[in-house]
Short mmCIF file of C-alpha atoms in Angstrom, two decimals:
data_model
loop_
_atom_site.label_atom_id
_atom_site.label_comp_id
_atom_site.label_asym_id
_atom_site.label_seq_id
_atom_site.Cartn_x
_atom_site.Cartn_y
_atom_site.Cartn_z
CA MET A 6 -14.75 36.53 -68.11
CA SER A 7 -11.40 36.66 -66.37
CA ALA A 8 -11.43 36.78 -62.57
CA GLY A 9 -9.01 39.65 -62.82
CA SER A 10 -11.06 41.84 -65.13
CA HIS A 11 -10.80 45.58 -64.59
CA LEU A 12 -13.89 47.03 -63.00
CA LEU A 13 -12.99 50.45 -64.34
CA THR A 14 -11.05 50.94 -67.55
CA ALA A 15 -8.43 53.54 -68.29
CA SER A 16 -10.24 54.62 -71.47
CA VAL A 17 -12.97 56.51 -69.62
CA SER A 18 -12.56 60.31 -69.66
CA ASP A 19 -11.57 62.18 -66.50
CA PRO A 20 -14.92 64.02 -66.09
CA LEU A 21 -16.78 60.75 -66.47
CA HIS A 22 -14.40 59.14 -63.94
CA ALA A 23 -15.21 61.88 -61.47
CA GLU A 24 -18.94 61.42 -61.90
CA ARG A 25 -18.64 57.66 -61.63
CA ALA A 26 -16.57 58.03 -58.47
CA ARG A 27 -19.19 60.31 -56.95
CA ILE A 28 -22.01 57.89 -57.67
CA VAL A 29 -20.10 54.82 -56.49
CA ALA A 30 -18.95 56.56 -53.30
CA CYS A 31 -22.56 57.41 -52.42
CA ALA A 32 -23.64 53.83 -53.03
CA TYR A 33 -20.68 52.55 -50.99
CA ASP A 34 -21.79 54.65 -48.03
CA HIS A 35 -25.21 52.98 -48.28
CA ALA A 36 -23.97 49.36 -48.43
CA ASP A 37 -26.05 48.44 -45.40
CA ASP A 38 -29.13 49.95 -47.05
CA ILE A 39 -28.42 47.85 -50.13
CA ALA A 40 -28.22 44.76 -47.94
CA ASP A 41 -31.52 45.74 -46.27
CA ASP A 42 -33.18 46.07 -49.66
CA VAL A 43 -31.95 42.64 -50.76
CA MET A 44 -33.01 41.02 -47.49
CA THR A 45 -36.56 42.32 -47.90
CA LYS A 46 -36.80 40.79 -51.36
CA LEU A 47 -35.09 37.54 -50.32
CA ARG A 48 -37.57 36.91 -47.54
CA ALA A 49 -40.54 37.81 -49.75
CA GLU A 50 -39.55 36.01 -52.95
CA LEU A 51 -37.38 33.03 -52.00
CA PRO A 52 -38.78 30.33 -49.69
CA GLY A 53 -35.35 29.21 -48.48
CA TYR A 54 -34.77 32.61 -46.92
CA GLY A 55 -38.32 33.27 -45.82
CA THR A 56 -38.28 30.45 -43.26
CA ALA A 57 -34.69 30.95 -42.05
CA ASP A 58 -33.82 31.70 -38.42
CA PRO A 59 -32.55 35.14 -37.27
CA GLY A 60 -28.92 34.03 -36.97
CA PHE A 61 -28.90 32.74 -40.55
CA LEU A 62 -30.47 35.95 -41.83
CA ALA A 63 -27.95 38.10 -39.93
CA ASP A 64 -25.14 36.16 -41.58
CA VAL A 65 -26.71 36.68 -45.01
CA HIS A 66 -27.08 40.42 -44.36
CA ASP A 67 -23.43 40.66 -43.35
CA GLN A 68 -22.31 38.87 -46.52
CA LEU A 69 -24.48 41.09 -48.73
CA ALA A 70 -23.06 44.26 -47.19
CA ARG A 71 -19.48 42.94 -47.49
CA LEU A 72 -19.96 41.93 -51.11
CA SER A 73 -21.43 45.35 -51.91
CA ARG A 74 -18.49 47.12 -50.29
CA THR A 75 -15.97 44.88 -52.03
CA GLY A 76 -17.40 45.51 -55.47
CA LEU A 77 -18.07 49.21 -54.99
CA GLY A 78 -14.71 49.69 -53.28
CA ALA A 79 -12.95 48.11 -56.25
CA LEU A 80 -14.83 50.47 -58.56
CA LEU A 81 -13.67 53.43 -56.47
CA GLU A 82 -10.05 52.29 -56.40
CA ARG A 83 -10.11 51.18 -60.05
CA LYS A 84 -8.52 47.85 -59.22
CA ARG A 85 -8.97 44.23 -60.13
CA VAL A 86 -11.20 41.94 -58.10
CA THR A 87 -9.73 38.46 -57.67
CA PRO A 88 -11.03 35.30 -55.97
CA ALA A 89 -8.78 36.14 -53.01
CA ASP A 90 -10.78 39.34 -52.45
CA VAL A 91 -14.00 37.38 -51.96
CA THR A 92 -12.80 34.32 -50.06
CA TYR A 93 -15.42 35.03 -47.44
CA ALA A 94 -18.08 34.42 -50.11
CA ARG A 95 -16.83 30.87 -50.63
CA GLN A 96 -16.88 30.24 -46.90
CA ALA A 97 -20.39 31.66 -46.67
CA ALA A 98 -21.40 29.38 -49.54
CA ALA A 99 -20.34 26.37 -47.51
CA ARG A 100 -22.49 27.60 -44.64
CA ARG A 101 -25.48 27.99 -46.96
CA ALA A 102 -25.00 24.48 -48.30
CA ARG A 103 -24.67 23.07 -44.80
CA SER A 104 -27.88 24.83 -43.75
CA GLY A 105 -29.80 23.09 -46.53
CA LEU A 106 -30.62 26.28 -48.46
CA PRO A 107 -31.74 25.24 -51.99
CA LEU A 108 -29.19 26.06 -54.66
CA VAL A 109 -31.81 27.73 -56.84
CA ASP A 110 -32.58 30.18 -54.04
CA TYR A 111 -28.90 30.76 -53.41
CA ILE A 112 -28.19 31.62 -57.05
CA ALA A 113 -31.26 33.86 -57.23
CA ALA A 114 -29.95 35.89 -54.30
CA PHE A 115 -27.02 37.11 -56.38
CA ARG A 116 -29.39 38.33 -59.08
CA LEU A 117 -31.34 40.25 -56.46
CA GLY A 118 -28.12 41.63 -55.05
CA GLN A 119 -27.04 42.93 -58.44
CA ARG A 120 -30.41 44.60 -58.92
CA ALA A 121 -30.17 46.28 -55.50
CA ILE A 122 -26.70 47.68 -56.20
CA TRP A 123 -27.86 48.90 -59.60
CA LYS A 124 -30.90 50.52 -57.99
CA SER A 125 -28.64 52.35 -55.53
CA LEU A 126 -26.34 53.54 -58.31
CA LEU A 127 -29.29 54.85 -60.30
CA ALA A 128 -30.69 56.64 -57.27
CA HIS A 129 -27.43 58.47 -56.68
CA ALA A 130 -26.81 59.25 -60.35
CA GLY A 131 -29.49 61.96 -60.44
CA ASP A 132 -31.22 63.30 -63.51
CA THR A 133 -28.26 65.00 -65.18
CA GLU A 134 -26.91 63.78 -68.51
CA ALA A 135 -23.47 63.29 -66.94
CA GLY A 136 -24.98 61.19 -64.18
CA ARG A 137 -26.95 59.04 -66.61
CA GLU A 138 -23.88 58.52 -68.82
CA ALA A 139 -21.72 57.66 -65.83
CA VAL A 140 -24.12 55.15 -64.30
CA LEU A 141 -24.71 53.43 -67.64
CA SER A 142 -20.95 52.92 -67.97
CA LEU A 143 -21.06 50.99 -64.68
CA ALA A 144 -23.46 48.32 -65.96
CA GLY A 145 -20.73 46.20 -67.53
CA PRO A 146 -18.33 46.25 -64.56
CA LEU A 147 -21.17 45.48 -62.15
CA ALA A 148 -22.28 42.50 -64.26
CA ARG A 149 -18.72 41.16 -64.40
CA TYR A 150 -18.35 41.49 -60.65
CA THR A 151 -21.63 39.69 -60.04
CA ASP A 152 -20.51 36.95 -62.42
CA LEU A 153 -17.24 36.55 -60.48
CA ILE A 154 -18.79 36.34 -57.03
CA SER A 155 -21.70 34.14 -58.09
CA THR A 156 -19.35 31.74 -59.88
CA GLN A 157 -17.01 31.52 -56.90
CA ALA A 158 -19.85 31.05 -54.44
CA THR A 159 -21.76 28.53 -56.56
CA ASP A 160 -18.63 26.45 -57.11
CA ALA A 161 -18.01 26.44 -53.36
CA TYR A 162 -21.63 25.54 -52.64
CA LEU A 163 -21.58 22.57 -55.00
CA GLU A 164 -18.14 21.48 -53.84
CA PHE A 165 -19.24 21.48 -50.22
CA GLN A 166 -22.49 19.71 -51.08
CA GLN A 167 -20.60 17.00 -52.97
CA TYR A 168 -18.13 16.68 -50.12
CA VAL A 169 -20.90 16.16 -47.58
CA ALA A 170 -22.70 13.65 -49.81
CA ALA A 171 -19.58 11.67 -50.64
CA GLU A 172 -17.76 11.78 -47.33
CA SER A 173 -20.42 12.02 -44.65
CA GLY A 174 -22.88 9.79 -46.52
CA ARG A 175 -20.34 7.00 -46.71
CA ASP A 176 -19.21 7.45 -43.16
CA SER A 177 -15.68 8.19 -44.31
CA GLN A 178 -14.80 9.63 -40.91
CA ALA A 179 -15.26 6.21 -39.30
CA LEU A 180 -13.29 4.57 -42.11
CA MET A 181 -10.43 7.01 -41.65
CA ASP A 182 -10.34 6.32 -37.91
CA THR A 183 -10.12 2.60 -38.62
CA LEU A 184 -7.34 3.03 -41.19
CA LEU A 185 -5.31 5.25 -38.88
CA GLU A 186 -5.43 2.42 -36.36
CA GLY A 187 -3.83 0.19 -39.00
CA THR A 188 -6.90 -1.91 -39.74
CA LEU A 189 -8.81 -2.52 -42.98
CA PRO A 190 -12.54 -3.18 -42.48
CA ALA A 191 -13.30 -6.86 -42.99
CA GLY A 192 -16.47 -6.17 -44.94
CA GLY A 193 -19.56 -4.03 -45.23
CA PRO A 194 -19.90 -0.44 -46.49
CA HIS A 195 -16.62 0.73 -44.97
CA LEU A 196 -14.65 -1.81 -47.00
CA SER A 197 -16.54 -0.74 -50.12
CA VAL A 198 -15.62 2.90 -49.48
CA ALA A 199 -11.98 1.96 -48.94
CA THR A 200 -11.92 -0.01 -52.19
CA ALA A 201 -13.59 2.86 -54.06
CA HIS A 202 -10.69 5.08 -52.97
CA GLY A 203 -8.07 2.52 -54.04
CA ILE A 204 -7.24 1.43 -50.50
CA GLY A 205 -6.89 -2.29 -49.84
CA ALA A 206 -8.04 -3.43 -53.28
CA ASP A 207 -4.48 -4.25 -54.35
CA ARG A 208 -2.01 -5.15 -51.62
CA THR A 209 0.89 -3.86 -53.72
CA THR A 210 -0.57 -0.41 -54.37
CA PRO A 211 1.49 2.17 -52.46
CA LEU A 212 -0.25 4.78 -50.33
CA VAL A 213 0.83 7.96 -48.60
CA VAL A 214 -0.79 9.88 -45.78
CA VAL A 215 -1.22 13.62 -46.20
CA THR A 216 -1.98 15.98 -43.34
CA ALA A 217 -2.81 19.65 -43.77
CA VAL A 218 -3.65 22.51 -41.44
CA VAL A 219 -5.18 25.91 -42.16
CA LEU A 220 -2.65 28.41 -40.84
CA ASP A 221 -4.99 31.24 -39.87
CA ALA A 222 -6.72 29.49 -36.99
CA SER A 223 -8.45 32.73 -35.99
CA ALA A 224 -10.20 33.21 -39.32
CA ASP A 225 -13.98 33.41 -39.56
CA GLY A 226 -15.64 30.30 -40.87
CA LEU A 227 -12.67 28.09 -39.99
CA SER A 228 -14.80 24.95 -39.90
CA GLU A 229 -16.12 25.60 -43.39
CA THR A 230 -12.64 26.46 -44.64
CA ARG A 231 -11.28 23.14 -43.40
CA GLN A 232 -14.10 21.34 -45.15
CA LEU A 233 -13.35 23.20 -48.39
CA VAL A 234 -9.70 22.16 -48.08
CA SER A 235 -10.75 18.55 -47.47
CA ALA A 236 -12.95 18.65 -50.56
CA ALA A 237 -10.03 20.02 -52.58
CA ALA A 238 -7.74 17.27 -51.24
CA ALA A 239 -10.31 14.65 -52.23
CA ARG A 240 -9.79 15.71 -55.86
CA VAL A 241 -6.01 15.37 -55.68
CA GLY A 242 -5.42 11.87 -56.97
CA VAL A 243 -3.11 10.17 -59.44
CA ASN A 244 -4.90 6.86 -60.00
CA GLY A 245 -8.17 8.09 -61.47
CA LEU A 246 -9.98 7.78 -58.13
CA ARG A 247 -11.09 10.26 -55.51
CA THR A 248 -8.79 10.50 -52.53
CA LEU A 249 -10.17 9.61 -49.11
CA SER A 250 -10.06 12.92 -47.23
CA VAL A 251 -11.71 14.01 -43.98
CA VAL A 252 -11.50 16.73 -41.39
CA ARG A 253 -10.24 15.37 -38.06
CA GLY A 254 -10.25 18.00 -35.35
CA GLY A 255 -7.96 20.83 -36.43
CA GLU A 256 -6.39 19.04 -39.38
CA ILE A 257 -7.31 17.57 -42.74
CA VAL A 258 -6.15 13.98 -43.29
CA ALA A 259 -6.05 12.32 -46.71
CA ILE A 260 -4.83 8.91 -47.89
CA PRO A 261 -4.11 9.02 -51.63
CA ALA A 262 -3.41 5.73 -53.40
CA LEU A 263 -0.53 6.25 -55.81
CA GLY A 264 -0.40 5.26 -59.45
CA ARG A 265 0.89 1.98 -60.79
CA ASP A 266 4.47 3.21 -60.89
CA GLY A 267 4.29 3.98 -57.18
CA SER A 268 5.82 7.44 -57.69
CA ALA A 269 4.71 10.21 -55.39
CA ASP A 270 6.16 12.99 -57.55
CA GLN A 271 2.98 13.65 -59.52
CA LEU A 272 0.90 13.64 -56.34
CA CYS A 273 3.24 16.12 -54.68
CA GLU A 274 3.03 18.45 -57.67
CA ARG A 275 -0.76 18.31 -57.51
CA LEU A 276 -0.69 19.04 -53.80
CA ARG A 277 1.46 22.09 -54.48
CA ALA A 278 -0.95 23.21 -57.18
CA MET A 279 -3.86 22.73 -54.75
CA ARG A 280 -2.07 24.79 -52.11
CA ALA A 281 -1.38 27.57 -54.65
CA GLU A 282 -5.02 27.63 -55.78
CA LEU A 283 -6.26 27.85 -52.20
CA ALA A 284 -3.68 30.53 -51.41
CA ALA A 285 -5.13 32.59 -54.27
CA GLU A 286 -8.45 32.38 -52.40
CA GLY A 287 -6.80 33.57 -49.18
CA ILE A 288 -6.48 30.12 -47.57
CA ALA A 289 -2.92 29.45 -46.34
CA LEU A 290 -1.93 25.83 -45.76
CA ALA A 291 0.85 23.73 -44.35
CA VAL A 292 0.94 20.25 -45.88
CA GLY A 293 2.96 17.23 -44.79
CA VAL A 294 3.36 14.09 -46.92
CA SER A 295 4.54 10.73 -45.54
CA THR A 296 6.73 8.15 -47.19
CA ALA A 297 4.90 5.52 -49.25
CA VAL A 298 3.58 2.36 -47.61
CA THR A 299 1.97 -0.71 -49.15
CA GLU A 300 0.19 -2.21 -46.16
CA VAL A 301 -2.72 -0.82 -44.19
CA ALA A 302 -0.92 -1.82 -41.00
CA GLN A 303 1.76 0.75 -41.88
CA ILE A 304 -0.70 3.66 -42.22
CA PRO A 305 -0.40 4.72 -38.53
CA ARG A 306 3.36 5.10 -38.99
CA ALA A 307 2.82 7.07 -42.20
CA TYR A 308 0.36 9.31 -40.37
CA ARG A 309 2.96 10.08 -37.70
CA GLN A 310 5.46 10.86 -40.45
CA ALA A 311 3.08 13.31 -42.13
CA GLN A 312 2.49 15.05 -38.79
CA ALA A 313 6.24 15.21 -38.20
CA ALA A 314 6.67 16.78 -41.64
CA LEU A 315 4.12 19.45 -40.72
CA ALA A 316 6.11 20.31 -37.61
CA LEU A 317 9.19 20.97 -39.74
CA LEU A 318 7.56 23.56 -41.99
CA PRO A 319 8.10 27.31 -41.50
CA GLU A 320 5.42 29.62 -40.16
CA ASP A 321 4.11 30.46 -43.64
CA GLY A 322 3.51 26.82 -44.46
CA GLY A 323 4.34 24.99 -47.65
CA VAL A 324 4.42 21.39 -48.78
CA LEU A 325 7.01 19.15 -47.17
CA ALA A 326 7.04 15.80 -48.96
CA LEU A 327 9.17 13.08 -47.38
CA PRO A 328 9.23 10.96 -50.59
CA GLN A 329 11.17 13.76 -52.26
CA MET A 330 13.63 14.27 -49.44
CA THR A 331 17.02 12.68 -48.79
CA PRO A 332 17.86 11.21 -45.37
CA PHE A 333 20.64 13.80 -45.11
CA ARG A 334 18.22 16.71 -45.56
CA TYR A 335 15.68 15.22 -43.17
CA LEU A 336 18.28 14.75 -40.43
CA LEU A 337 19.39 18.34 -40.82
CA LEU A 338 15.82 19.58 -40.53
CA ARG A 339 15.52 17.84 -37.20
CA ALA A 340 18.81 19.23 -35.91
CA ASP A 341 18.68 20.96 -32.53
CA ASP A 342 20.72 23.77 -30.99
CA THR A 343 23.40 21.32 -29.87
CA THR A 344 23.98 20.33 -33.48
CA ARG A 345 24.50 23.95 -34.42
CA GLN A 346 26.87 24.52 -31.53
CA LEU A 347 29.04 21.65 -32.80
CA VAL A 348 29.79 23.59 -35.98
CA ASP A 349 33.33 24.99 -35.90
CA PRO A 350 33.09 28.77 -35.28
CA ARG A 351 35.48 29.38 -38.16
CA ILE A 352 33.09 27.66 -40.55
CA GLY A 353 30.09 29.52 -39.16
CA THR A 354 31.80 32.88 -39.46
CA ALA A 355 33.05 32.18 -42.97
CA LEU A 356 29.63 31.07 -44.18
CA ALA A 357 27.89 34.04 -42.56
CA ASP A 358 30.28 36.44 -44.31
CA ASP A 359 29.86 34.55 -47.58
CA ARG A 360 26.08 34.71 -47.30
CA ALA A 361 26.25 38.47 -46.79
CA ARG A 362 28.27 38.69 -50.01
CA GLY A 363 25.88 36.61 -52.08
CA GLY A 364 26.79 33.05 -51.07
CA SER A 365 29.17 32.15 -53.92
CA LEU A 366 31.38 29.95 -51.72
CA ALA A 367 28.46 27.95 -50.33
CA GLU A 368 27.09 27.64 -53.86
CA THR A 369 30.43 26.24 -55.03
CA ILE A 370 30.57 23.71 -52.18
CA ARG A 371 27.11 22.44 -53.03
CA ALA A 372 27.89 22.21 -56.75
CA PHE A 373 31.19 20.42 -56.03
CA ALA A 374 29.40 17.85 -53.87
CA ALA A 375 26.60 17.39 -56.42
CA ALA A 376 29.21 16.76 -59.11
CA ASP A 377 30.79 13.96 -57.05
CA MET A 378 33.80 16.16 -56.33
CA ASN A 379 34.45 16.78 -60.04
CA LEU A 380 35.53 20.42 -60.12
CA ARG A 381 35.26 20.86 -63.89
CA GLU A 382 31.68 19.60 -63.86
CA ALA A 383 30.89 21.86 -60.89
CA ALA A 384 32.34 24.85 -62.76
CA ASP A 385 30.20 24.04 -65.81
CA THR A 386 27.11 23.79 -63.62
CA LEU A 387 27.86 27.18 -62.06
CA ARG A 388 28.82 28.62 -65.47
CA ILE A 389 32.11 29.91 -64.16
CA HIS A 390 35.69 29.42 -65.36
CA LEU A 391 37.57 26.43 -63.96
CA ASN A 392 40.19 28.75 -62.47
CA THR A 393 37.46 30.68 -60.65
CA ALA A 394 36.19 27.42 -59.16
CA LYS A 395 39.73 26.49 -58.09
CA TYR A 396 40.18 29.90 -56.46
CA ARG A 397 36.94 29.49 -54.53
CA LEU A 398 37.97 26.06 -53.20
CA GLY A 399 41.28 27.52 -52.08
CA ARG A 400 39.48 30.39 -50.40
CA ILE A 401 37.16 27.96 -48.61
CA GLN A 402 40.12 26.03 -47.24
CA GLU A 403 41.84 29.24 -46.18
CA LEU A 404 38.81 30.56 -44.29
CA THR A 405 37.58 27.33 -42.71
CA GLY A 406 40.61 25.10 -42.42
CA ARG A 407 38.67 22.40 -44.27
CA ASN A 408 39.73 20.63 -47.46
CA VAL A 409 36.68 20.03 -49.65
CA ARG A 410 38.42 17.04 -51.27
CA SER A 411 38.23 15.26 -47.93
CA VAL A 412 34.89 13.49 -47.59
CA ASN A 413 34.68 14.21 -43.85
CA ASP A 414 35.50 17.89 -44.32
CA LEU A 415 33.08 18.22 -47.24
CA VAL A 416 30.24 16.67 -45.23
CA GLU A 417 30.98 19.00 -42.32
CA LEU A 418 30.81 22.00 -44.61
CA LEU A 419 27.55 20.82 -46.20
CA VAL A 420 25.98 20.31 -42.79
CA ALA A 421 27.04 23.80 -41.70
CA ILE A 422 25.62 25.32 -44.90
CA GLU A 423 22.26 23.62 -44.53
CA LEU A 424 21.98 24.46 -40.84
CA GLN A 425 22.74 28.10 -41.44
CA THR A 426 20.42 28.32 -44.45
CA GLY A 427 17.54 26.88 -42.48
CA GLN A 428 17.90 29.03 -39.37
CA SER A 429 15.43 31.65 -40.63
CA GLY A 430 12.55 29.14 -40.70
CA ARG A 431 10.77 27.38 -37.89
CA HIS A 432 12.81 24.34 -36.86
CA GLY A 433 15.24 25.22 -39.65
CA ALA A 434 12.78 24.32 -42.39
CA ALA A 435 12.62 27.47 -44.49
CA VAL A 436 15.03 26.07 -47.06
CA ILE A 437 12.59 23.35 -48.11
CA ASN A 438 9.15 24.74 -47.64
CA GLU A 439 8.43 23.46 -51.13
CA ALA A 440 10.72 20.43 -51.07
#
């Protein structure tokens, strides 16, 4: 079953659509009654719910009503339900796991929820043939929706449970604190945990420090969300081992050991994939990656680098990986207002006008620099005629007073381009939010 399956299909006739819509709308209006019905059965049939405190039960009731409205609302609007639509279910799953609710009871609750929704649909269908036909056509979509939400929630439950067992049970928080002070435990369980994560076992193995923050700090279940992100980061490794990852205050900190080749490229791609997967679930992240270090004593410096990378990202986050960045680009990201004021007004005006027209001149400058000032190669890269490239260089000199064949002038133009490109993002970082 695809997470994006249609809850209603276009093949159903218009009269049947109308009857289905009537039935679903009535059930939607009674979402709280559906939740009440499920709660009664949960407390009577499942021990994990029968002994729960009032606050826990209120949370469960809220989730049941929300899940009912999400599924029935999607039926009404004839739209797809995706994991992003039920992110709150994953966060609730983490809360259930943290509370100690048995998994068997948790899974059974979804079955009871499906039955309660079906009961409500039947009650509002009536005794007419049209009503019976319409409600029967809803059985498949309802089953697919239940499959989606139960799969998402169960995965989150198990993921959180594994995270707690692996990280809290091994006292990884204390280990992380020690490593961020630049010290490797001399022995005992903390050293064993470090070795299991590829830290300290081989003095030549490069490491990086990754820091991540959840961008919507006002979201419900923020603590659980951070723990879900930490669990996801623990799976992002390139050496066949789990990555040491913990929640520290408002951030997630991870220390992946790189592969034998010491390249961070594969790790960075996996971090981007992780961010994209979490974004699909409605969790927006900003992720900073330090340069690689080979000694535990250098981890504090790497941690500061990862935090500095975070500060350079735009408001909508991204992954900023220092191992994939040139010193030139990094310096430009850290440029202040004084740096921008040093740009010749003629250059600024020319680039602003060029940008409004599509940016062909700036594109040509970049290609010319990337081709080591070989104009023919730059023209081939841009897929333009050599004469067009020559015309553009002449136009650049005319507008800015700078000769791109002069190294100093070319560098000045490149700096101005990067500064202007990055102005739309926080601290000028929009241009590389995925760099």
